[in-house]
CSV table of C-alpha atoms in Angstrom, one decimal:
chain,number,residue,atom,x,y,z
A,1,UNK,CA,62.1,-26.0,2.4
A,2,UNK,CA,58.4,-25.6,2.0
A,3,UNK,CA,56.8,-23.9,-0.2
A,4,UNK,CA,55.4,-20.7,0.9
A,5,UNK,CA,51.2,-21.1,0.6
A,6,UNK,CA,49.6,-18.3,-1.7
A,7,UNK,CA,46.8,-16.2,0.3
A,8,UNK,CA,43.5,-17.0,-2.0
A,9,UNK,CA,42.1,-13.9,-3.3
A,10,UNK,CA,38.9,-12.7,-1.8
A,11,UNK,CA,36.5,-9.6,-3.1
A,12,UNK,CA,33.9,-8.1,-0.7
A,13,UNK,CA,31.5,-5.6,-2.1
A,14,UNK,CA,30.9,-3.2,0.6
A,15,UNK,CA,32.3,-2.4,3.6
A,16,UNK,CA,31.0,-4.5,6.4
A,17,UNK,CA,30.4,-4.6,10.3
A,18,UNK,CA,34.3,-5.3,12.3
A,19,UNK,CA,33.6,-8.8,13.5
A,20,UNK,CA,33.6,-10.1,9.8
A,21,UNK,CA,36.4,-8.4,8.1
A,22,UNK,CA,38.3,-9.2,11.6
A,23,UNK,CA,38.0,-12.9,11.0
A,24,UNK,CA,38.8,-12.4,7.7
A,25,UNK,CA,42.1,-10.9,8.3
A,26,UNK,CA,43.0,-13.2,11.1
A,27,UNK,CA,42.2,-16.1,8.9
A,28,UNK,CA,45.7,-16.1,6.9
A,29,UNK,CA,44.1,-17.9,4.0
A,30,UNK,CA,43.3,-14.9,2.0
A,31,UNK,CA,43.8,-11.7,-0.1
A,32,UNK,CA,41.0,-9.2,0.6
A,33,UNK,CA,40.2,-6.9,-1.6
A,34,UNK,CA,37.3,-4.8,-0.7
A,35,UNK,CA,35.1,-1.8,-2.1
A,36,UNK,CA,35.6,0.3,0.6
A,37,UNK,CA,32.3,2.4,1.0
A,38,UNK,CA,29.0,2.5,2.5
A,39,UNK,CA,27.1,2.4,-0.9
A,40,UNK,CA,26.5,-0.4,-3.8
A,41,UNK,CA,29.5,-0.8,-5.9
A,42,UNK,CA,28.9,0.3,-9.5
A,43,UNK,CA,28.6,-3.3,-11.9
A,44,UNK,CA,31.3,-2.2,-13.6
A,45,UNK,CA,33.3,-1.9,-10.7
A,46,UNK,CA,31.9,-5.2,-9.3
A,47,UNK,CA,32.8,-7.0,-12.7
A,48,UNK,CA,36.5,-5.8,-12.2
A,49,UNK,CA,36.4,-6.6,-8.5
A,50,UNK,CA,35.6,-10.0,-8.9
A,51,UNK,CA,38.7,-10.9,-11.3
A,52,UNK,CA,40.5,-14.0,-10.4
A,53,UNK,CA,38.7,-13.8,-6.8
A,54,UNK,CA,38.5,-17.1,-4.7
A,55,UNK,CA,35.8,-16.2,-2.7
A,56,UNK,CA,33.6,-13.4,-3.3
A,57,UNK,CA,31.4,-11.7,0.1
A,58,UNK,CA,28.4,-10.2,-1.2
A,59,UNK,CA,25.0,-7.9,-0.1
A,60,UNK,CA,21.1,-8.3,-1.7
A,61,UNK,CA,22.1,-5.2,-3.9
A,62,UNK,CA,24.8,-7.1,-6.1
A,63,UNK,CA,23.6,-8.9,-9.0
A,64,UNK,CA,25.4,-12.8,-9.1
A,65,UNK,CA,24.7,-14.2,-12.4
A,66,UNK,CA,26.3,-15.3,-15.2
A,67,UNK,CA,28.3,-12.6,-16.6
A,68,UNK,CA,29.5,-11.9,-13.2
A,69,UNK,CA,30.8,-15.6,-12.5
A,70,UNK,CA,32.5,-15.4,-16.3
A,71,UNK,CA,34.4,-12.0,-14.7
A,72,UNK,CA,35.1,-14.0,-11.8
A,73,UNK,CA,36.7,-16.6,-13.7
A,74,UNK,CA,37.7,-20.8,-12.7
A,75,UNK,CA,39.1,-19.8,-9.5
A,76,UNK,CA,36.3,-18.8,-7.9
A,77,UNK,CA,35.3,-21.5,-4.8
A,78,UNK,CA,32.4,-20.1,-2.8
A,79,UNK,CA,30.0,-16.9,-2.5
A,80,UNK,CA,29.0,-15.8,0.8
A,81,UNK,CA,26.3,-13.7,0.9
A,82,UNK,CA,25.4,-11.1,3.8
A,83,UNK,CA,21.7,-12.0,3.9
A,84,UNK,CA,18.8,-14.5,4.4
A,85,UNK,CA,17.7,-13.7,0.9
A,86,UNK,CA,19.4,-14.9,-2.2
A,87,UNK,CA,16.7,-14.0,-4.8
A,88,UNK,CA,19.8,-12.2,-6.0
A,89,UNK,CA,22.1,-14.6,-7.3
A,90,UNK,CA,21.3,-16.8,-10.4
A,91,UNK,CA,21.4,-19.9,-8.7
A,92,UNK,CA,21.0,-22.6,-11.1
A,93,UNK,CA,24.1,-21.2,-13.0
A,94,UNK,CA,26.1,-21.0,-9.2
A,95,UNK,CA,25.5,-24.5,-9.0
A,96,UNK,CA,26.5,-25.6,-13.0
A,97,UNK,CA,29.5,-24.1,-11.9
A,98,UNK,CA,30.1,-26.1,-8.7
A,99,UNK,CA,30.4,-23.4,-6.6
A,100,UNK,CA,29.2,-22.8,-2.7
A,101,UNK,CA,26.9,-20.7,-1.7
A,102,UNK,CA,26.8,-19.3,2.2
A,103,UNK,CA,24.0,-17.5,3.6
A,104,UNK,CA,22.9,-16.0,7.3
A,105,UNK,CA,19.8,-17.6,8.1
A,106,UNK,CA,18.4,-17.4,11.7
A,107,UNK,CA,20.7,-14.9,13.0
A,108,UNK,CA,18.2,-11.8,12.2
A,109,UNK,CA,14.8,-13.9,13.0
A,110,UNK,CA,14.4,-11.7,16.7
A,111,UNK,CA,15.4,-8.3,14.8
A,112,UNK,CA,13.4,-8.6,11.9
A,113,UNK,CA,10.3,-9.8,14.1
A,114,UNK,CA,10.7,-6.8,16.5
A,115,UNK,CA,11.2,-4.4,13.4
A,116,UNK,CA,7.7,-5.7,11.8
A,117,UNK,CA,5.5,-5.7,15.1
A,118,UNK,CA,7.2,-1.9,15.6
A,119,UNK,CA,6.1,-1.2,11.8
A,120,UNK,CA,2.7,-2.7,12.4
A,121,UNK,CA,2.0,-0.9,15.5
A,122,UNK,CA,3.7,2.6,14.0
A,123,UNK,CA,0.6,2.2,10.7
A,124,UNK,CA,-2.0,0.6,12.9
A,125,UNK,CA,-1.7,3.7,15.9
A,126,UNK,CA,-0.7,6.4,13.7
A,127,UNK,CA,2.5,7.2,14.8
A,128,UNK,CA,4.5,9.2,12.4
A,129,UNK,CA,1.6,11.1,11.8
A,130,UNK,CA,1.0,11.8,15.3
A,131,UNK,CA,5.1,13.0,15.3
A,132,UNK,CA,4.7,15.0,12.5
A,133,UNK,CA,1.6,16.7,14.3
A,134,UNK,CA,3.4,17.6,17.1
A,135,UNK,CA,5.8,19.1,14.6
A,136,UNK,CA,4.2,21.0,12.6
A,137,UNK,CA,1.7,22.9,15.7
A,138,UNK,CA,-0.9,20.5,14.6
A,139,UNK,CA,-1.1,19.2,18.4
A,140,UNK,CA,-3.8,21.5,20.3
A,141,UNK,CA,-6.2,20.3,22.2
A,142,UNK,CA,-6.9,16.3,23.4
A,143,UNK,CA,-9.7,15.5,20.5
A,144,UNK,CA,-11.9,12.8,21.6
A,145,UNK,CA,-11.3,11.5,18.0
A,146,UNK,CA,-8.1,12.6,16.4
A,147,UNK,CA,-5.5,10.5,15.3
A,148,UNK,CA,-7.6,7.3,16.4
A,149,UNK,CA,-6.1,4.2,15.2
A,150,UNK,CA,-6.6,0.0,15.5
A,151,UNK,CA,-5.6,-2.0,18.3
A,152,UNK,CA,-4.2,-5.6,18.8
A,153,UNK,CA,-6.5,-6.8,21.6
A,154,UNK,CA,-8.8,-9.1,21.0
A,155,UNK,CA,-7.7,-8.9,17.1
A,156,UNK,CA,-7.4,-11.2,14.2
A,157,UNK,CA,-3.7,-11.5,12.5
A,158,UNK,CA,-2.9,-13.7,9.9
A,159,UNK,CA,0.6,-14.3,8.8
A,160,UNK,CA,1.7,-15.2,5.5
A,161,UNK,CA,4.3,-17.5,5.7
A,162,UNK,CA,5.2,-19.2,9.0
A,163,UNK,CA,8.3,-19.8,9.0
A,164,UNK,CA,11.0,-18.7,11.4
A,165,UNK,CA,10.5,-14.9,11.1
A,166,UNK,CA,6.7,-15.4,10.6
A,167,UNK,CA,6.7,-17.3,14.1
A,168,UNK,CA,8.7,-15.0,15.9
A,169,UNK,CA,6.1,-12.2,14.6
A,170,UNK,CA,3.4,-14.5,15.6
A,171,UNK,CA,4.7,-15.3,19.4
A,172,UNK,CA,5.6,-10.9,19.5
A,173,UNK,CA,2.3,-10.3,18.8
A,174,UNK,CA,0.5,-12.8,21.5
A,175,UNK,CA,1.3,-11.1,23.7
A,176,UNK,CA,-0.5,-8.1,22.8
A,177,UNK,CA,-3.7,-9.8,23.6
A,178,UNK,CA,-4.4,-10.9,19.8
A,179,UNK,CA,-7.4,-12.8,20.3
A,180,UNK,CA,-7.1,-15.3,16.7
A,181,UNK,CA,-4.0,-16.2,14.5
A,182,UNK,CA,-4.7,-17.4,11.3
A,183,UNK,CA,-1.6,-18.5,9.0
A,184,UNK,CA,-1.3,-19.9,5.7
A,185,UNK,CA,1.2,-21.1,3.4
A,186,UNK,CA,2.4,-24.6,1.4
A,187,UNK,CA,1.6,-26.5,4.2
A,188,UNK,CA,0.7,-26.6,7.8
A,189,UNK,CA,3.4,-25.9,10.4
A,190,UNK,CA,3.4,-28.9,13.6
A,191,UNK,CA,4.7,-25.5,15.4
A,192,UNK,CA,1.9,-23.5,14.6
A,193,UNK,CA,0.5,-25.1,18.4
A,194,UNK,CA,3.1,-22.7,20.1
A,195,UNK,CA,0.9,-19.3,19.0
A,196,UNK,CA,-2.4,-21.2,18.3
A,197,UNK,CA,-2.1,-20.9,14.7
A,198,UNK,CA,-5.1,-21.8,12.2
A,199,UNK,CA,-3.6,-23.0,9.4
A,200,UNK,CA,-6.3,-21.2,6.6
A,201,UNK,CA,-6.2,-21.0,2.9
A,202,UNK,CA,-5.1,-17.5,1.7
A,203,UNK,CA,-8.7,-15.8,1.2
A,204,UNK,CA,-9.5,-17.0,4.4
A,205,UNK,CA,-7.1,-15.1,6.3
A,206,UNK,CA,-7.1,-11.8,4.1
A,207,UNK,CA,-11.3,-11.8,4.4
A,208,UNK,CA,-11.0,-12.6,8.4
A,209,UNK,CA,-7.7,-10.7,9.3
A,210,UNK,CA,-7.6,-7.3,11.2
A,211,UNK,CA,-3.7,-7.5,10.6
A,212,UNK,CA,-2.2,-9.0,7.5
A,213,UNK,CA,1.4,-9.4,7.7
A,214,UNK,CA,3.4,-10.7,4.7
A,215,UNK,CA,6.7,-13.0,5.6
A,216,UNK,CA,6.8,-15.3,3.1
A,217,UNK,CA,9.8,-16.1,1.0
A,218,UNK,CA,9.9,-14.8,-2.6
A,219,UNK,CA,8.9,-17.7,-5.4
A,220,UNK,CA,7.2,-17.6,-8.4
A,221,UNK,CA,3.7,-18.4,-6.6
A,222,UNK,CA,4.6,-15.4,-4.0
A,223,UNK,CA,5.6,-12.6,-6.9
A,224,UNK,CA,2.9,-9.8,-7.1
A,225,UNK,CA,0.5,-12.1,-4.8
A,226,UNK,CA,-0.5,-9.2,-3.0
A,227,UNK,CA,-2.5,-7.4,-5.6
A,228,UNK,CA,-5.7,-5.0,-6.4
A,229,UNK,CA,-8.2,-9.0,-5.7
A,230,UNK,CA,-6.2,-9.8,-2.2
A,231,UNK,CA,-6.6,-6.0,-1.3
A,232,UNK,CA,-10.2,-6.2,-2.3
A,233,UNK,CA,-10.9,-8.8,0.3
A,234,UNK,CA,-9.4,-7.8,3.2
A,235,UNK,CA,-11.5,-5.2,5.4
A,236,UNK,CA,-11.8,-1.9,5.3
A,237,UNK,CA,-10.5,-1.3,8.8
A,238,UNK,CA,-7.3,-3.9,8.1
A,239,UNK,CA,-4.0,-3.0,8.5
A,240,UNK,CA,-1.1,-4.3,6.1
A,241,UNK,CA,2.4,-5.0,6.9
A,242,UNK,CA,5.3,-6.1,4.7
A,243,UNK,CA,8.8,-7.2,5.8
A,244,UNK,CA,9.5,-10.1,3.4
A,245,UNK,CA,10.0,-9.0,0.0
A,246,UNK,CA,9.1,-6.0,-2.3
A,247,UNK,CA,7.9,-7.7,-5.1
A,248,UNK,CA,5.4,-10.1,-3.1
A,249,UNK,CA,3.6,-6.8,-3.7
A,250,UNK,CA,2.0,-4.8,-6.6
A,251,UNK,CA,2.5,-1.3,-5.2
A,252,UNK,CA,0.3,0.5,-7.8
A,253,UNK,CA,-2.8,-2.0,-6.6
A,254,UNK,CA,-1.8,-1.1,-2.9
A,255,UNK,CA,-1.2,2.7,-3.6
A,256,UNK,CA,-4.8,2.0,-5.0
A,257,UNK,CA,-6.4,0.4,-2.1
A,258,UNK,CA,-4.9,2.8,0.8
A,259,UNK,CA,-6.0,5.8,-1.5
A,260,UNK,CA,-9.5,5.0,-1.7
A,261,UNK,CA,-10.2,3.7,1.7
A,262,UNK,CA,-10.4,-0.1,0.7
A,263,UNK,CA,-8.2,-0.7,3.5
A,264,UNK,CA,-7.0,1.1,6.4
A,265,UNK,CA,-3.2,1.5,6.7
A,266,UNK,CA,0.0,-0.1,5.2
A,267,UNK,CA,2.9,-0.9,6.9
A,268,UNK,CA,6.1,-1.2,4.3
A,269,UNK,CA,10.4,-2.4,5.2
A,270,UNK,CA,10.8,-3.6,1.7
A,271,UNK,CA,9.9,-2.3,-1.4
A,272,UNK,CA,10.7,-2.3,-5.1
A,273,UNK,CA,12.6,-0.6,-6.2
A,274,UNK,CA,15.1,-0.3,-3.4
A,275,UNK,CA,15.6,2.9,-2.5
A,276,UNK,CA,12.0,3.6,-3.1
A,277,UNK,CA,12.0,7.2,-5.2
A,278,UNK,CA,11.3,10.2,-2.8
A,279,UNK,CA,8.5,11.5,-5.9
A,280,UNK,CA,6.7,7.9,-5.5
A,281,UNK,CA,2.9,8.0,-5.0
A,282,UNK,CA,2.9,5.4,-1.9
A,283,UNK,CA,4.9,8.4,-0.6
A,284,UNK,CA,2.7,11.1,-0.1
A,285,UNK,CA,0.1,8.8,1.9
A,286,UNK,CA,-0.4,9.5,5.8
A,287,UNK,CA,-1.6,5.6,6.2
A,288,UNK,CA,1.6,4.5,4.6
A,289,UNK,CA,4.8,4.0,6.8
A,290,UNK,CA,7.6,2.8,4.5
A,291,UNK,CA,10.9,2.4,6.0
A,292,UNK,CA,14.5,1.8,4.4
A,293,UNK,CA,14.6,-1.9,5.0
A,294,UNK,CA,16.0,-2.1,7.9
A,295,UNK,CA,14.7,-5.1,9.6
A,296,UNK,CA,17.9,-6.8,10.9
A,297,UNK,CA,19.3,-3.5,11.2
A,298,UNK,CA,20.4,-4.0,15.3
A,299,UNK,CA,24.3,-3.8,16.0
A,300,UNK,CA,24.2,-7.1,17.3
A,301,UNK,CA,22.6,-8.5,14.5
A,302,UNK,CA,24.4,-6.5,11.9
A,303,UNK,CA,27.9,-8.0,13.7
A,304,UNK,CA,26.1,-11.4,13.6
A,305,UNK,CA,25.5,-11.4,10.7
A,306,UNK,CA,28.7,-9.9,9.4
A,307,UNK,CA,30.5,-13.1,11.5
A,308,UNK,CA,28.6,-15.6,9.6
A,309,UNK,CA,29.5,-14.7,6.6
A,310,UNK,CA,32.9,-14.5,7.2
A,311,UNK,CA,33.2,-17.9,8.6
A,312,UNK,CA,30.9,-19.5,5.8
A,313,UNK,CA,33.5,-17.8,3.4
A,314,UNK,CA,36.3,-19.3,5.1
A,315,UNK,CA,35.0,-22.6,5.3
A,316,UNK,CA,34.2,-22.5,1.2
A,317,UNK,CA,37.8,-21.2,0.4
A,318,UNK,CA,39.2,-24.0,2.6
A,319,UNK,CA,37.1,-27.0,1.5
A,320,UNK,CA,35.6,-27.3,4.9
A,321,UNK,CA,31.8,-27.0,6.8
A,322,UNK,CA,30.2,-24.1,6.3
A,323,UNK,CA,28.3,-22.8,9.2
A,324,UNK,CA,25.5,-22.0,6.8
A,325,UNK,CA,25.7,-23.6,3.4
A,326,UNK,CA,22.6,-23.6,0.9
A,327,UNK,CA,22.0,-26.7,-0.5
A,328,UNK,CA,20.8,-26.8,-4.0
């Protein structure tokens, strides 16, 4: 008689959207043990999780590195993680280790890009302000020149990475009537044709841009890049808009710059930390809009998402293609 096959043991660190944890428990390879709630799991928690696990499903908030992969122990196969990003895992020592990593790519491009242009117009046109106006009995007459903000037609945006969310940006905002788009990065994009990108160098398109919006991927050349000398060069009537990474920016040089009128607005889905304190300084501008980073943050994408990393986990506990697999 055969032997019966023992279930692999799997720990997921938050609770995630039905069409993952529905594949997962469909699968009949594996254990799930889960951390059942909405918010991080505490390291401690995480540490004790991760015991003996096969496979380990995991969010940007949880810390991958070493000491974590000792807790995890020789067992452990594959790491899926529920994101694009992986600036959160210690990849070098992943990889010493032999073990896969899964990621979901692609899947949030269209959100993220709607979330940015929606950001950008919500700084560039004022709109919590104008909410909070109509709030608060601010609203009373129509002012020929209240709440006047900056429009897209005939502009000047430069994006800062073009990859595949920087495109989709790029292509949302053509149609608004955006007159030039500058882009820069490592090197020039043969796809760049499809929005009539100029591929610039850096102070080129922060001196020339009405719109700077940041979509880079975090590296050491991208850290802080966005500081108190790339603030100082764009215009005084620019608008800046960030739905990469937190830490592409220096937040004390940008408080700086929208404070003092060097630039016009700022338009913020990542920031660091993560939360953002309620007491921070960024905070109690009007032309700052800082939202909770929640640029894939549709249903559709969320379940997506939530898929992908299910099956990428599957196919790392099982020895087989991963839909999604970083290569080192």
């Amino acid at each position: 008689m055969q032997a019966v096959q023992k279930l692999m043991k799997v720990f997921i660190t938050r609770r995630i959207p039905p069409e993952g944890a529905k594949l997962l428990s469909q699968a009949g390879v594996c254990e799930v043990a889960l951390w059942d709630s909405d918010e991080p799991v505490p390291r401690a928690e995480l540490l004790k999780g991760v015991k003996g696990a096969h496979g380990i499903l995991c969010l940007l908030s949880d810390k991958i590195d070493a000491e974590l992969l000792d807790a995890a122990g020789p067992n452990l196969k594959v790491i899926s993680t529920l994101s694009v990003g992986f600036d959160h895992m210690a990849m070098d020592e992943i990889k010493k280790r032999g073990i896969r990593v899964g990621y979901t790519p692609d899947v949030l491009t269209d959100a993220t890009a709607e979330l940015t242009v929606a950001l950008l117009l919500a700084a560039a046109r004022r709109l919590p302000e104008g909410v909070e106006e109509v709030k608060n009995g601010g609203w009373s007459s129509w002012k020929p020149l209240w709440l006047c903000g900056y429009g897209l037609s005939g502009s000047t945006v430069g994006v800062i990475g073009l990859g595949r969310i920087g495109l989709a940006i790029a292509k949302r905002l053509k149609a608004f009537g955006v007159k030039r788009t500058l882009y820069s990065g490592r090197t020039a994009k043969a796809y760049a044709g499809e929005v009539g990108g100029e591929f610039v160098p850096l102070d080129t398109l922060v001196a020339e841009s009405d719109f700077v919006v940041v979509s880079c991927s975090l590296t050491p050349d991208t850290k802080g890049m966005c500081d108190q000398a790339f603030f100082s060069k764009m215009k005084k009537t620019a608008v800046f808009v960030n739905s990469s990474r937190g830490t592409v920016v220096n937040q004390e040089d940008l408080y700086q710059a929208l404070s003092t009128g060097q630039i016009a607005a700022a338009g913020l889905d990542v920031t660091t930390p993560e939360p953002l304190p309620s007491n921070h300084p960024l905070l109690t501008l009007k032309n700052c809009v800082v939202l909770p980073h929640i640029g894939s943050a549709t249903y559709s994408t969320r379940g997506v998402m939530a898929e992908l990393s299910a099956r990428n986990l599957l196919g790392g506990l099982q020895g087989t293609d991963m839909p999604s697999e970083l290569t080192f």
